[in-house]
Short mmCIF file of C-alpha atoms and ligand atoms in Angstrom, two decimals:
data_model
loop_
_atom_site.label_atom_id
_atom_site.label_comp_id
_atom_site.label_asym_id
_atom_site.label_seq_id
_atom_site.Cartn_x
_atom_site.Cartn_y
_atom_site.Cartn_z
CA MET F 1 -67.62 -15.87 61.11
CA VAL F 2 -64.68 -17.57 59.42
CA ALA F 3 -63.55 -20.78 61.17
CA GLY F 4 -60.55 -20.07 63.39
CA VAL F 5 -61.05 -16.29 63.41
CA ALA F 6 -61.95 -14.90 66.82
CA GLU F 7 -65.26 -13.12 67.19
CA SER F 8 -65.13 -9.45 68.07
CA ALA F 9 -66.19 -8.15 71.49
CA SER F 10 -67.70 -5.19 69.64
CA PRO F 11 -71.43 -5.30 68.88
CA SER F 12 -70.88 -4.02 65.34
CA PRO F 13 -70.44 -6.71 62.70
CA ARG F 14 -66.87 -7.38 61.62
CA SER F 15 -65.93 -6.26 58.18
CA THR F 16 -62.89 -7.18 56.16
CA LEU F 17 -60.25 -4.55 55.52
CA VAL F 18 -58.68 -4.71 52.10
CA ARG F 19 -56.41 -1.69 51.71
CA ALA F 20 -55.12 1.44 53.41
CA GLU F 21 -53.48 4.75 52.55
CA GLY F 22 -52.38 7.64 54.72
CA VAL F 23 -54.76 7.76 57.70
CA HIS F 24 -57.57 5.79 56.02
CA VAL F 25 -58.51 2.14 55.66
CA TRP F 26 -61.07 0.61 53.27
CA ASP F 27 -63.25 -2.46 53.76
CA SER F 28 -64.34 -5.01 51.17
CA ALA F 29 -67.63 -3.15 50.68
CA GLY F 30 -65.66 -0.08 49.60
CA ARG F 31 -66.33 1.91 52.80
CA ARG F 32 -63.58 4.28 53.88
CA TYR F 33 -62.73 4.84 57.56
CA LEU F 34 -60.59 7.48 59.20
CA ASP F 35 -58.39 5.38 61.47
CA ALA F 36 -58.48 7.49 64.64
CA ILE F 37 -56.78 4.76 66.70
CA SER F 38 -53.84 4.06 64.40
CA GLY F 39 -54.82 0.41 63.88
CA ALA F 40 -54.31 -0.65 67.50
CA PHE F 41 -52.33 2.42 68.64
CA CYS F 42 -49.43 1.33 66.47
CA VAL F 43 -49.63 2.80 62.95
CA GLN F 44 -47.64 5.88 63.97
CA LEU F 45 -46.56 6.95 60.49
CA GLY F 46 -49.72 6.18 58.53
CA TYR F 47 -50.35 3.60 55.83
CA GLY F 48 -48.79 3.22 52.40
CA ARG F 49 -45.22 3.91 53.51
CA ALA F 50 -42.89 2.85 50.68
CA ASP F 51 -39.83 3.23 52.94
CA LEU F 52 -41.16 0.70 55.47
CA ALA F 53 -42.30 -1.75 52.79
CA GLY F 54 -38.88 -1.32 51.16
CA ALA F 55 -37.01 -2.01 54.42
CA MET F 56 -39.04 -5.20 54.83
CA ALA F 57 -38.44 -6.37 51.26
CA GLU F 58 -34.72 -5.63 51.37
CA SER F 59 -34.15 -7.47 54.61
CA ALA F 60 -36.45 -10.36 53.64
CA SER F 61 -34.50 -10.96 50.44
CA ARG F 62 -31.09 -10.68 52.15
CA LEU F 63 -31.61 -12.52 55.48
CA PRO F 64 -35.18 -13.18 56.64
CA PHE F 65 -34.25 -15.15 59.74
CA ALA F 66 -31.45 -15.77 62.23
CA ARG F 67 -32.01 -18.18 65.13
CA PRO F 68 -32.05 -15.89 68.20
CA ALA F 69 -30.72 -18.54 70.61
CA ALA F 70 -27.57 -18.92 68.50
CA PHE F 71 -26.99 -15.78 66.41
CA GLU F 72 -27.24 -12.05 66.18
CA SER F 73 -28.16 -10.61 62.81
CA GLU F 74 -26.79 -7.42 61.31
CA GLU F 75 -30.28 -5.97 61.46
CA SER F 76 -30.87 -6.76 65.14
CA GLU F 77 -27.42 -5.39 66.05
CA ARG F 78 -28.01 -2.19 64.09
CA TYR F 79 -31.48 -1.67 65.50
CA ALA F 80 -30.29 -2.34 69.06
CA ARG F 81 -27.53 0.25 68.63
CA ALA F 82 -29.91 2.83 67.18
CA LEU F 83 -32.50 2.27 69.89
CA LEU F 84 -30.00 2.47 72.74
CA GLU F 85 -28.62 5.66 71.25
CA ALA F 86 -32.13 7.13 71.02
CA ALA F 87 -33.03 6.06 74.57
CA GLY F 88 -29.75 7.30 76.01
CA PRO F 89 -28.31 6.54 79.45
CA PRO F 90 -28.82 4.68 81.72
CA PHE F 91 -30.08 2.10 79.21
CA SER F 92 -27.37 -0.25 78.04
CA ARG F 93 -29.18 -3.33 76.76
CA VAL F 94 -32.23 -4.17 74.70
CA LEU F 95 -33.96 -7.52 74.39
CA PHE F 96 -36.34 -7.94 71.45
CA THR F 97 -39.70 -9.72 71.34
CA SER F 98 -42.53 -9.84 68.84
CA SER F 99 -45.30 -8.30 70.95
CA GLY F 100 -45.93 -6.03 73.91
CA SER F 101 -47.32 -8.87 76.06
CA GLU F 102 -44.20 -10.93 75.46
CA ALA F 103 -42.07 -7.90 76.34
CA VAL F 104 -43.94 -7.59 79.65
CA GLU F 105 -43.14 -11.26 80.31
CA VAL F 106 -39.46 -10.57 79.66
CA ALA F 107 -39.50 -7.56 82.01
CA LEU F 108 -41.10 -9.62 84.79
CA LYS F 109 -38.63 -12.49 84.31
CA ALA F 110 -35.73 -10.02 84.28
CA ALA F 111 -36.99 -8.48 87.54
CA PHE F 112 -37.09 -11.88 89.30
CA ARG F 113 -33.65 -12.76 87.99
CA TYR F 114 -32.29 -9.36 89.05
CA GLN F 115 -33.56 -9.84 92.59
CA ARG F 116 -32.05 -13.35 92.73
CA ALA F 117 -28.76 -11.97 91.43
CA ILE F 118 -28.58 -9.31 94.16
CA GLY F 119 -29.49 -11.76 96.92
CA HIS F 120 -33.27 -11.45 97.20
CA PRO F 121 -34.64 -14.66 95.68
CA ASP F 122 -37.70 -14.38 97.92
CA ARG F 123 -38.86 -11.22 96.15
CA THR F 124 -41.36 -12.62 93.67
CA ARG F 125 -44.34 -10.26 94.04
CA VAL F 126 -44.82 -7.54 91.45
CA ALA F 127 -46.73 -4.44 92.54
CA HIS F 128 -49.20 -3.20 89.95
CA VAL F 129 -51.78 -0.48 89.66
CA ARG F 130 -55.59 -0.31 89.59
CA GLY F 131 -56.95 -0.24 86.04
CA HIS F 132 -53.61 -0.71 84.25
CA TYR F 133 -53.37 -3.13 81.33
CA HIS F 134 -50.19 -5.04 80.54
CA GLY F 135 -51.07 -7.68 77.98
CA ALA F 136 -52.92 -10.82 76.98
CA THR F 137 -50.58 -13.57 78.18
CA LEU F 138 -51.01 -15.13 81.63
CA GLY F 139 -47.92 -13.52 83.22
CA ALA F 140 -48.96 -10.10 81.93
CA LEU F 141 -52.56 -10.69 83.04
CA ARG F 142 -51.35 -11.51 86.56
CA VAL F 143 -50.16 -7.91 86.88
CA THR F 144 -53.09 -6.48 84.90
CA ASP F 145 -56.03 -4.86 86.64
CA TYR F 146 -58.07 -4.03 83.54
CA ARG F 147 -61.00 -6.15 84.69
CA PRO F 148 -62.72 -6.92 81.37
CA ARG F 149 -59.50 -8.57 80.14
CA ARG F 150 -58.53 -10.19 83.45
CA ALA F 151 -61.85 -11.44 84.84
CA PRO F 152 -62.34 -14.50 82.56
CA PHE F 153 -58.98 -15.89 83.75
CA GLU F 154 -59.20 -15.03 87.45
CA ALA F 155 -59.37 -18.70 88.41
CA VAL F 156 -55.98 -19.49 86.87
CA LEU F 157 -54.33 -16.24 88.02
CA GLY F 158 -54.26 -17.36 91.65
CA GLY F 159 -56.68 -14.98 93.32
CA GLY F 160 -57.99 -11.48 92.88
CA SER F 161 -55.82 -8.63 91.66
CA GLN F 162 -54.16 -6.84 94.59
CA ALA F 163 -53.61 -3.67 92.62
CA PHE F 164 -52.48 -0.42 94.18
CA ALA F 165 -55.11 2.31 94.21
CA GLU F 166 -54.54 5.83 95.46
CA GLY F 167 -56.42 6.42 98.72
CA ALA F 168 -57.48 2.79 99.23
CA GLY F 169 -55.56 0.23 101.31
CA ALA F 170 -51.78 0.35 101.46
CA SER F 171 -49.79 3.37 100.31
CA LEU F 172 -47.68 3.16 97.17
CA GLU F 173 -44.57 2.97 99.31
CA GLU F 174 -45.99 0.07 101.38
CA GLU F 175 -47.13 -1.69 98.23
CA VAL F 176 -43.69 -1.53 96.67
CA ALA F 177 -41.66 -2.47 99.78
CA GLY F 178 -40.53 -6.08 99.47
CA ALA F 179 -41.68 -6.43 95.86
CA ALA F 180 -39.41 -7.48 93.00
CA ALA F 181 -40.77 -4.65 90.89
CA LEU F 182 -43.53 -2.18 90.31
CA ILE F 183 -45.07 -2.22 86.84
CA ALA F 184 -47.15 0.74 85.67
CA GLU F 185 -48.38 2.26 82.44
CA THR F 186 -46.96 5.77 82.34
CA ILE F 187 -50.31 7.05 81.02
CA PRO F 188 -52.91 4.31 81.59
CA ALA F 189 -54.85 4.02 78.37
CA ALA F 190 -57.00 0.94 77.59
CA GLY F 191 -58.37 0.47 81.12
CA LEU F 192 -58.64 4.06 82.32
CA GLY F 193 -58.93 6.31 79.26
CA ALA F 194 -55.65 8.22 79.34
CA PRO F 195 -55.63 10.30 82.54
CA VAL F 196 -52.24 12.03 82.59
CA PRO F 197 -50.50 11.61 85.97
CA PRO F 198 -50.02 14.85 87.90
CA PRO F 199 -46.59 16.50 88.05
CA GLY F 200 -44.40 14.70 90.57
CA PHE F 201 -46.10 11.32 90.13
CA ILE F 202 -43.32 9.54 88.30
CA THR F 203 -40.85 10.93 90.84
CA ARG F 204 -43.01 9.28 93.48
CA LEU F 205 -42.82 5.98 91.60
CA ARG F 206 -39.05 6.34 91.32
CA ASP F 207 -38.65 7.19 95.01
CA ALA F 208 -40.98 4.41 96.19
CA CYS F 209 -39.03 1.85 94.12
CA GLU F 210 -35.70 3.19 95.36
CA ALA F 211 -36.82 3.01 99.00
CA GLY F 212 -38.39 -0.43 98.53
CA ARG F 213 -35.44 -1.76 96.44
CA ALA F 214 -37.87 -2.76 93.71
CA LEU F 215 -37.36 -2.18 90.00
CA TRP F 216 -39.59 0.37 88.28
CA ILE F 217 -40.89 -1.18 85.07
CA ALA F 218 -42.43 1.50 82.83
CA ASP F 219 -44.94 -0.04 80.40
CA GLU F 220 -44.63 2.19 77.34
CA VAL F 221 -46.15 -0.27 74.87
CA LEU F 222 -48.98 2.10 73.94
CA THR F 223 -47.40 5.43 74.83
CA GLY F 224 -44.00 5.03 73.18
CA PHE F 225 -42.54 5.98 69.80
CA GLY F 226 -43.93 9.47 69.41
CA ARG F 227 -47.48 8.86 70.61
CA VAL F 228 -47.23 11.66 73.20
CA GLY F 229 -44.50 13.72 71.53
CA GLY F 230 -41.40 11.94 72.81
CA LEU F 231 -39.70 8.57 72.46
CA PHE F 232 -41.60 7.54 75.60
CA ALA F 233 -44.23 9.15 77.82
CA TRP F 234 -41.88 9.08 80.81
CA THR F 235 -39.27 11.07 78.87
CA ARG F 236 -41.89 13.73 78.16
CA LEU F 237 -43.19 13.82 81.76
CA ALA F 238 -39.61 13.95 83.07
CA GLU F 239 -39.16 17.29 81.27
CA GLY F 240 -41.32 18.86 83.99
CA ALA F 241 -39.52 20.40 86.95
CA GLU F 242 -41.17 18.04 89.46
CA ASP F 243 -40.16 14.94 87.53
CA ARG F 244 -36.70 15.77 86.28
CA GLY F 245 -34.38 12.82 86.80
CA ALA F 246 -37.16 10.25 87.28
CA VAL F 247 -35.88 7.39 85.11
CA PRO F 248 -37.28 3.83 85.06
CA ASP F 249 -35.07 0.75 85.47
CA VAL F 250 -36.84 -1.18 82.74
CA VAL F 251 -38.85 0.17 79.79
CA VAL F 252 -41.26 -2.11 77.95
CA PHE F 253 -42.13 -1.21 74.36
CA GLY F 254 -44.07 -2.64 71.40
CA LYS F 255 -46.87 -1.41 69.12
CA GLY F 256 -45.53 1.84 67.56
CA ALA F 257 -41.97 0.50 67.37
CA GLY F 258 -43.03 -1.41 64.26
CA ALA F 259 -45.50 1.29 63.11
CA GLY F 260 -48.01 -1.43 62.19
CA TYR F 261 -45.65 -2.95 59.63
CA ALA F 262 -43.86 -5.58 61.70
CA PRO F 263 -44.46 -7.25 65.06
CA ILE F 264 -41.65 -5.93 67.21
CA GLY F 265 -41.44 -5.18 70.91
CA GLY F 266 -38.88 -5.43 73.62
CA VAL F 267 -37.35 -4.32 76.85
CA LEU F 268 -34.72 -1.70 77.58
CA LEU F 269 -32.62 -2.41 80.66
CA ALA F 270 -30.74 0.17 82.70
CA ARG F 271 -27.05 -0.63 83.03
CA ARG F 272 -27.25 -1.60 86.70
CA VAL F 273 -29.96 -4.15 85.89
CA ALA F 274 -28.05 -5.56 82.92
CA THR F 275 -24.84 -5.75 84.95
CA ALA F 276 -26.55 -7.57 87.82
CA LEU F 277 -28.13 -10.03 85.38
CA ASP F 278 -24.70 -10.72 83.87
CA SER F 279 -23.27 -11.58 87.27
CA SER F 280 -26.14 -13.93 88.13
CA PRO F 281 -25.15 -17.35 89.54
CA ASP F 282 -27.95 -18.74 87.35
CA GLY F 283 -25.97 -17.92 84.20
CA PRO F 284 -26.90 -15.48 81.46
CA PHE F 285 -30.46 -14.19 81.26
CA VAL F 286 -32.03 -15.47 78.07
CA HIS F 287 -35.53 -15.26 76.68
CA ALA F 288 -35.33 -17.20 73.45
CA GLN F 289 -38.39 -17.14 71.24
CA THR F 290 -38.30 -18.00 67.57
CA TYR F 291 -39.14 -14.58 66.17
CA GLY F 292 -37.58 -12.36 68.84
CA GLY F 293 -35.28 -9.87 67.12
CA ASN F 294 -36.31 -11.11 63.70
CA PRO F 295 -34.21 -9.34 61.02
CA ILE F 296 -37.23 -8.14 59.03
CA ALA F 297 -38.90 -6.70 62.13
CA CYS F 298 -35.64 -5.06 63.22
CA ALA F 299 -35.17 -3.52 59.76
CA VAL F 300 -38.63 -1.98 60.08
CA GLY F 301 -37.89 -0.87 63.65
CA ARG F 302 -34.72 0.91 62.58
CA ARG F 303 -36.49 2.59 59.67
CA VAL F 304 -39.31 3.75 62.01
CA LEU F 305 -36.77 5.24 64.38
CA SER F 306 -35.06 7.08 61.51
CA ALA F 307 -38.40 8.35 60.16
CA LEU F 308 -39.38 9.68 63.61
CA GLY F 309 -36.23 11.80 63.50
CA GLU F 310 -36.19 12.77 59.82
CA GLU F 311 -39.85 13.79 59.82
CA LYS F 312 -39.55 15.50 63.21
CA ILE F 313 -42.53 13.51 64.45
CA HIS F 314 -42.09 14.34 68.14
CA GLU F 315 -42.04 18.05 67.31
CA ARG F 316 -44.98 17.61 64.95
CA VAL F 317 -47.06 15.96 67.68
CA ARG F 318 -46.18 18.70 70.16
CA GLY F 319 -47.00 21.35 67.58
CA LYS F 320 -50.42 19.90 66.78
CA GLU F 321 -51.49 18.42 70.13
CA THR F 322 -53.30 21.59 71.20
CA LEU F 323 -55.26 21.52 67.93
CA LEU F 324 -56.33 17.94 68.60
CA ALA F 325 -57.19 18.82 72.21
CA GLY F 326 -59.01 21.93 71.00
CA ALA F 327 -61.09 19.97 68.48
CA LEU F 328 -62.20 17.55 71.22
CA ALA F 329 -62.61 20.13 74.01
CA PRO F 330 -66.23 21.10 73.19
CA LEU F 331 -67.24 17.50 73.94
CA ALA F 332 -66.66 18.31 77.63
CA ARG F 333 -69.80 20.49 77.56
CA HIS F 334 -71.95 17.49 76.67
CA PRO F 335 -74.03 16.38 79.69
CA HIS F 336 -72.83 12.78 79.28
CA VAL F 337 -69.12 13.60 79.10
CA ARG F 338 -67.30 13.63 82.42
CA ASP F 339 -63.82 14.50 81.22
CA VAL F 340 -61.73 14.98 78.09
CA ARG F 341 -57.98 14.58 78.65
CA GLY F 342 -54.71 13.21 77.35
CA LEU F 343 -51.30 14.14 76.04
CA GLY F 344 -49.90 14.35 72.53
CA PHE F 345 -51.92 12.25 70.09
CA LEU F 346 -53.44 10.12 72.86
CA ARG F 347 -56.79 11.46 74.06
CA GLY F 348 -59.44 9.99 76.35
CA VAL F 349 -63.12 10.83 76.76
CA GLU F 350 -64.79 9.62 79.96
CA LEU F 351 -68.58 9.29 79.88
CA GLN F 352 -71.17 9.69 82.65
CA ALA F 353 -74.85 8.91 83.11
CA ASP F 354 -75.56 12.29 84.70
CA ARG F 355 -73.84 15.48 85.75
CA SER F 356 -72.98 14.08 89.19
CA GLY F 357 -70.49 11.78 87.46
CA THR F 358 -72.40 8.52 88.05
CA PRO F 359 -71.30 5.96 85.47
CA PHE F 360 -73.76 4.30 83.10
CA PRO F 361 -74.85 0.76 84.03
CA ARG F 362 -72.29 -1.51 82.38
CA GLU F 363 -74.90 -3.73 80.76
CA LEU F 364 -75.89 -0.83 78.49
CA GLY F 365 -72.54 -1.12 76.72
CA ILE F 366 -72.43 2.63 76.08
CA ALA F 367 -68.74 2.74 75.11
CA GLU F 368 -69.16 -0.12 72.65
CA ARG F 369 -72.23 1.59 71.17
CA MET F 370 -70.20 4.79 70.81
CA GLU F 371 -67.49 2.86 68.96
CA ALA F 372 -70.11 1.38 66.62
CA ALA F 373 -71.84 4.76 66.07
CA CYS F 374 -68.51 6.42 65.20
CA ARG F 375 -67.73 3.58 62.85
CA ASP F 376 -71.10 4.07 61.14
CA ARG F 377 -69.87 7.64 60.55
CA GLY F 378 -66.60 6.41 59.07
CA VAL F 379 -64.35 7.00 62.09
CA LEU F 380 -62.57 4.26 64.09
CA ILE F 381 -62.17 4.85 67.85
CA TYR F 382 -61.55 2.60 70.90
CA ALA F 383 -64.16 1.69 73.53
CA GLY F 384 -63.08 0.80 77.08
CA ALA F 385 -64.86 0.15 80.36
CA GLY F 386 -64.09 0.04 84.07
CA SER F 387 -62.56 3.48 84.56
CA ALA F 388 -64.97 4.35 87.41
CA ASP F 389 -64.83 1.27 89.66
CA GLY F 390 -63.29 -1.55 87.66
CA GLU F 391 -66.66 -2.63 86.20
CA ARG F 392 -68.53 0.56 85.38
CA GLY F 393 -67.17 3.67 83.75
CA ASP F 394 -67.28 3.96 79.96
CA HIS F 395 -64.39 5.65 78.21
CA LEU F 396 -63.21 6.19 74.66
CA LEU F 397 -59.75 6.62 73.22
CA VAL F 398 -58.70 8.65 70.20
CA ALA F 399 -55.14 8.20 68.95
CA PRO F 400 -54.76 9.10 65.27
CA PRO F 401 -51.59 8.42 63.28
CA LEU F 402 -48.91 10.95 64.16
CA VAL F 403 -49.02 12.28 60.58
CA SER F 404 -52.70 13.27 60.75
CA ASP F 405 -53.83 16.88 60.36
CA PRO F 406 -56.33 19.32 61.87
CA HIS F 407 -59.04 18.53 59.30
CA HIS F 408 -58.87 14.92 60.51
CA PHE F 409 -59.25 16.14 64.11
CA ALA F 410 -62.38 18.05 63.11
CA GLU F 411 -63.83 14.96 61.41
CA ILE F 412 -63.17 12.88 64.54
CA ALA F 413 -64.84 15.50 66.76
CA ILE F 414 -67.93 15.66 64.52
CA ALA F 415 -68.32 11.86 64.54
CA LEU F 416 -67.96 11.75 68.35
CA THR F 417 -70.48 14.58 68.86
CA GLN F 418 -73.08 12.98 66.59
CA ALA F 419 -72.47 9.55 68.11
CA LEU F 420 -72.91 10.96 71.63
CA ASP F 421 -76.24 12.49 70.68
CA GLU F 422 -77.37 9.24 69.08
CA VAL F 423 -76.21 6.88 71.85
CA THR F 424 -77.08 8.99 74.91
CA GLY F 425 -80.11 10.74 73.37
CA GLY F 426 -82.61 8.71 75.40
CA PHE F 427 -81.05 9.68 78.74
CA PRO F 428 -81.96 12.84 80.65
C1 PLP U 501 -49.93 -0.72 77.97
C2 PLP U 501 -49.93 -2.01 77.21
N1 PLP U 501 -49.06 -2.97 77.56
C3 PLP U 501 -49.01 -4.14 76.89
C4 PLP U 501 -49.86 -4.41 75.84
C5 PLP U 501 -49.78 -5.72 75.13
O1 PLP U 501 -49.24 -5.56 73.85
P1 PLP U 501 -49.55 -6.60 72.68
O2 PLP U 501 -51.00 -6.45 72.34
O3 PLP U 501 -48.63 -6.19 71.57
O4 PLP U 501 -49.23 -7.96 73.19
C6 PLP U 501 -50.78 -3.44 75.45
C7 PLP U 501 -51.72 -3.70 74.34
O5 PLP U 501 -52.71 -3.04 74.16
C8 PLP U 501 -50.83 -2.21 76.15
O6 PLP U 501 -51.71 -1.25 75.84
#
């Protein structure tokens, strides 16, 4: 291990990546991998994009930096305009950050400030949901219930996670009443393995927040920017008859916004939230961090947004999603697969110890071994745990770049099938 470089949680040894092209990356030993998780669910448009490298170079040579606390830059203004136009009403303001976790922090701070501005300074609790992940920083971890990430910091988070779970404890409506906000992943990925909410679910979130006077914060960090065939997952779900008109108050984004080329994230605010913040007796709402809205990152963000449109990426994902689902579907017949699900180019595979659905003992590290076995076969996937009861429940995620093709889907399915046989072969 190199001094100062964090060790991986994965049992497979770390290798050093040296180059990338299309949907593949190469390590220093010359091994090629099909990147079936788009880096970290962010390389939407694939590697080797001259347009994105060009946008970075152009903006870096013209104006690499503008102090966010004092200035706008042309790039941040242009990107903000383009993003607001793409998001449409009711969103009227965007605040930029340089990661998804930081964007979650901004959303939480904005929710507290909003409640103060409308006369509810006592509303400081944020309702959150069992198994949902919202980031690595302490504020984001406080509303995170993805146990493997949260557990090591429980002592500083001020008590156990009081996350909402369907059918256990308080109802969603009770949970949200009196809260400043409800934060939820639209399709929970890292902690739960991409179960798609049933029709009507986001309407229920909307209604519960309306009744409880809490803001609905949609965490779209992983699901945004084409991943499920729309700008955001909620926009796609809201196309269904049961969810038409269900619009969040705050949308958190990151990852795919920069397509793996630049660290950019942020928060979209609905007009009523932005207006309330502007009228706050506390003065303007600011979240000044050195690289928030950095011109180079914004130039990349604007280029990504243009490419999504020019290359009809949302349509492409919708056109090919059934082929991806079809390639993975046979896995469901495997005795150690409980479910295969997902939307667009975000797919989850939930594993089981036996056909009754009992999860594997966590100490076996089945998901991590699956990740390593796929990697041995030249395919990169994501291993997660806790989808059954917070501790147990192994799941895998597959989320290839949005420019990948059916022959890549077949390669991913073969690697997963062989890895399943290898890893679960000793079990009945
Ligand atoms: C849903 C969700 N929210 C927030 C984050 C945090 O984003 P970042 O890693 O950019 O800080 C992640 C990262 O995986 C995520 O999946």
